[in-house]
C-alpha cells in the first residue's frame, strides 16, 4: 500500500480537528483492498471525554463498517504515535499493521516511551513510524503555537 497516500488522508482529518479546536490528530483505516473504511479525529474537547482519540473513533467506525470487532487485514494510519489506550485498542481489534507519522515523546507506545506491540499480548502488528513525519509534526507545532498566544 502507498502509506503516504493514506497518511495524507489522515492529515486531512487532523486539520479538521484543529479547525474545531482539537489537538490535530487524524486517523484512517484501510481494508486489505486499500478501501478507506473509517476515519477519525480527536474529539476530547468537543465531547469532554478522555476517550475522544482519533484511533478509537476510527476503530469503532471500522468495526461497524465490516460488522466485526476483528479488523483483520486492515491498516491503521494515524498522524501521531498511538498512546497506551489506543495501542490497546489496536491490539484488541487485531489490526495487523500500524502506520504513524510523528513520534509522541510523552505517551508514545510504539517505541517512544514503551513499545506495547512488542509485549506478549498474543497480537503484534507490524509498525511503520515516521511516515510524513515532518508534516504531521508541523501541524502539531503550529497548533500549540496558536494556543500559547
PDB file of C-alpha atoms in Angstrom, residues 18-93:
ATOM      1  CA  UNK A  18      -7.523  21.556  14.547  1.00  0.00           C
ATOM      2  CA  UNK A  19     -10.169  23.793  12.975  1.00  0.00           C
ATOM      3  CA  UNK A  20     -12.532  22.604  15.739  1.00  0.00           C
ATOM      4  CA  UNK A  21     -10.040  23.463  18.481  1.00  0.00           C
ATOM      5  CA  UNK A  22      -8.874  19.900  18.977  1.00  0.00           C
ATOM      6  CA  UNK A  23      -5.298  18.684  19.103  1.00  0.00           C
ATOM      7  CA  UNK A  24      -4.710  17.860  15.433  1.00  0.00           C
ATOM      8  CA  UNK A  25      -4.569  14.088  15.310  1.00  0.00           C
ATOM      9  CA  UNK A  26      -6.219  12.240  12.459  1.00  0.00           C
ATOM     10  CA  UNK A  27      -6.677   8.604  11.595  1.00  0.00           C
ATOM     11  CA  UNK A  28      -7.694   6.486   8.610  1.00  0.00           C
ATOM     12  CA  UNK A  29      -8.283   2.748   8.414  1.00  0.00           C
ATOM     13  CA  UNK A  30      -7.957   0.967   5.080  1.00  0.00           C
ATOM     14  CA  UNK A  31      -9.015  -2.607   4.391  1.00  0.00           C
ATOM     15  CA  UNK A  32      -6.864  -5.216   2.643  1.00  0.00           C
ATOM     16  CA  UNK A  33      -8.075  -3.946  -0.744  1.00  0.00           C
ATOM     17  CA  UNK A  34      -6.991  -0.385   0.016  1.00  0.00           C
ATOM     18  CA  UNK A  35     -10.506   0.933   0.571  1.00  0.00           C
ATOM     19  CA  UNK A  36     -10.860   3.512   3.336  1.00  0.00           C
ATOM     20  CA  UNK A  37     -13.445   2.043   5.689  1.00  0.00           C
ATOM     21  CA  UNK A  38     -13.144   4.520   8.553  1.00  0.00           C
ATOM     22  CA  UNK A  39     -11.771   7.887   9.583  1.00  0.00           C
ATOM     23  CA  UNK A  40     -11.337   9.538  12.947  1.00  0.00           C
ATOM     24  CA  UNK A  41     -10.044  12.636  14.618  1.00  0.00           C
ATOM     25  CA  UNK A  42      -9.538  13.846  18.151  1.00  0.00           C
ATOM     26  CA  UNK A  43     -12.758  14.979  19.847  1.00  0.00           C
ATOM     27  CA  UNK A  44     -11.730  15.251  23.507  1.00  0.00           C
ATOM     28  CA  UNK A  45     -12.504  18.958  23.797  1.00  0.00           C
ATOM     29  CA  UNK A  46     -15.828  18.712  21.957  1.00  0.00           C
ATOM     30  CA  UNK A  47     -17.033  15.620  23.800  1.00  0.00           C
ATOM     31  CA  UNK A  48     -15.348  16.319  27.149  1.00  0.00           C
ATOM     32  CA  UNK A  49     -14.187  12.714  27.117  1.00  0.00           C
ATOM     33  CA  UNK A  50     -10.744  11.224  27.623  1.00  0.00           C
ATOM     34  CA  UNK A  51     -11.830   8.566  25.127  1.00  0.00           C
ATOM     35  CA  UNK A  52     -12.052  11.060  22.255  1.00  0.00           C
ATOM     36  CA  UNK A  53      -8.938   9.854  20.451  1.00  0.00           C
ATOM     37  CA  UNK A  54      -8.772   9.630  16.669  1.00  0.00           C
ATOM     38  CA  UNK A  55      -7.845   5.940  16.709  1.00  0.00           C
ATOM     39  CA  UNK A  56     -10.732   4.928  18.970  1.00  0.00           C
ATOM     40  CA  UNK A  57     -13.214   6.767  16.774  1.00  0.00           C
ATOM     41  CA  UNK A  58     -11.854   5.175  13.603  1.00  0.00           C
ATOM     42  CA  UNK A  59     -11.692   1.685  15.123  1.00  0.00           C
ATOM     43  CA  UNK A  60     -15.322   1.932  16.230  1.00  0.00           C
ATOM     44  CA  UNK A  61     -16.393   3.122  12.782  1.00  0.00           C
ATOM     45  CA  UNK A  62     -14.381   0.372  11.049  1.00  0.00           C
ATOM     46  CA  UNK A  63     -15.917  -2.332  13.244  1.00  0.00           C
ATOM     47  CA  UNK A  64     -19.394  -1.079  12.350  1.00  0.00           C
ATOM     48  CA  UNK A  65     -18.460  -0.857   8.660  1.00  0.00           C
ATOM     49  CA  UNK A  66     -17.425  -4.515   8.431  1.00  0.00           C
ATOM     50  CA  UNK A  67     -19.761  -5.742  11.185  1.00  0.00           C
ATOM     51  CA  UNK A  68     -16.960  -7.381  13.148  1.00  0.00           C
ATOM     52  CA  UNK A  69     -14.708  -6.436  16.048  1.00  0.00           C
ATOM     53  CA  UNK A  70     -11.748  -8.071  14.328  1.00  0.00           C
ATOM     54  CA  UNK A  71     -10.107  -5.773  11.806  1.00  0.00           C
ATOM     55  CA  UNK A  72      -8.021  -8.486  10.159  1.00  0.00           C
ATOM     56  CA  UNK A  73      -6.294  -7.324   7.005  1.00  0.00           C
ATOM     57  CA  UNK A  74      -6.687  -3.627   7.854  1.00  0.00           C
ATOM     58  CA  UNK A  75      -4.048  -0.953   8.197  1.00  0.00           C
ATOM     59  CA  UNK A  76      -4.457   1.964  10.594  1.00  0.00           C
ATOM     60  CA  UNK A  77      -2.821   5.270   9.703  1.00  0.00           C
ATOM     61  CA  UNK A  78      -2.500   7.886  12.426  1.00  0.00           C
ATOM     62  CA  UNK A  79      -0.685  11.210  12.358  1.00  0.00           C
ATOM     63  CA  UNK A  80       0.696  10.777  15.883  1.00  0.00           C
ATOM     64  CA  UNK A  81       2.217   7.722  17.526  1.00  0.00           C
ATOM     65  CA  UNK A  82      -0.549   5.900  19.438  1.00  0.00           C
ATOM     66  CA  UNK A  83      -0.821   6.259  23.210  1.00  0.00           C
ATOM     67  CA  UNK A  84      -1.216   3.204  25.513  1.00  0.00           C
ATOM     68  CA  UNK A  85      -5.023   3.320  25.348  1.00  0.00           C
ATOM     69  CA  UNK A  86      -5.058   3.409  21.554  1.00  0.00           C
ATOM     70  CA  UNK A  87      -2.323   0.775  21.278  1.00  0.00           C
ATOM     71  CA  UNK A  88      -4.506  -1.450  23.458  1.00  0.00           C
ATOM     72  CA  UNK A  89      -7.492  -0.882  21.182  1.00  0.00           C
ATOM     73  CA  UNK A  90      -5.341  -1.721  18.140  1.00  0.00           C
ATOM     74  CA  UNK A  91      -4.234  -4.956  19.800  1.00  0.00           C
ATOM     75  CA  UNK A  92      -7.796  -5.860  20.779  1.00  0.00           C
ATOM     76  CA  UNK A  93      -9.104  -5.141  17.263  1.00  0.00           C
TER      77      UNK A  93
END
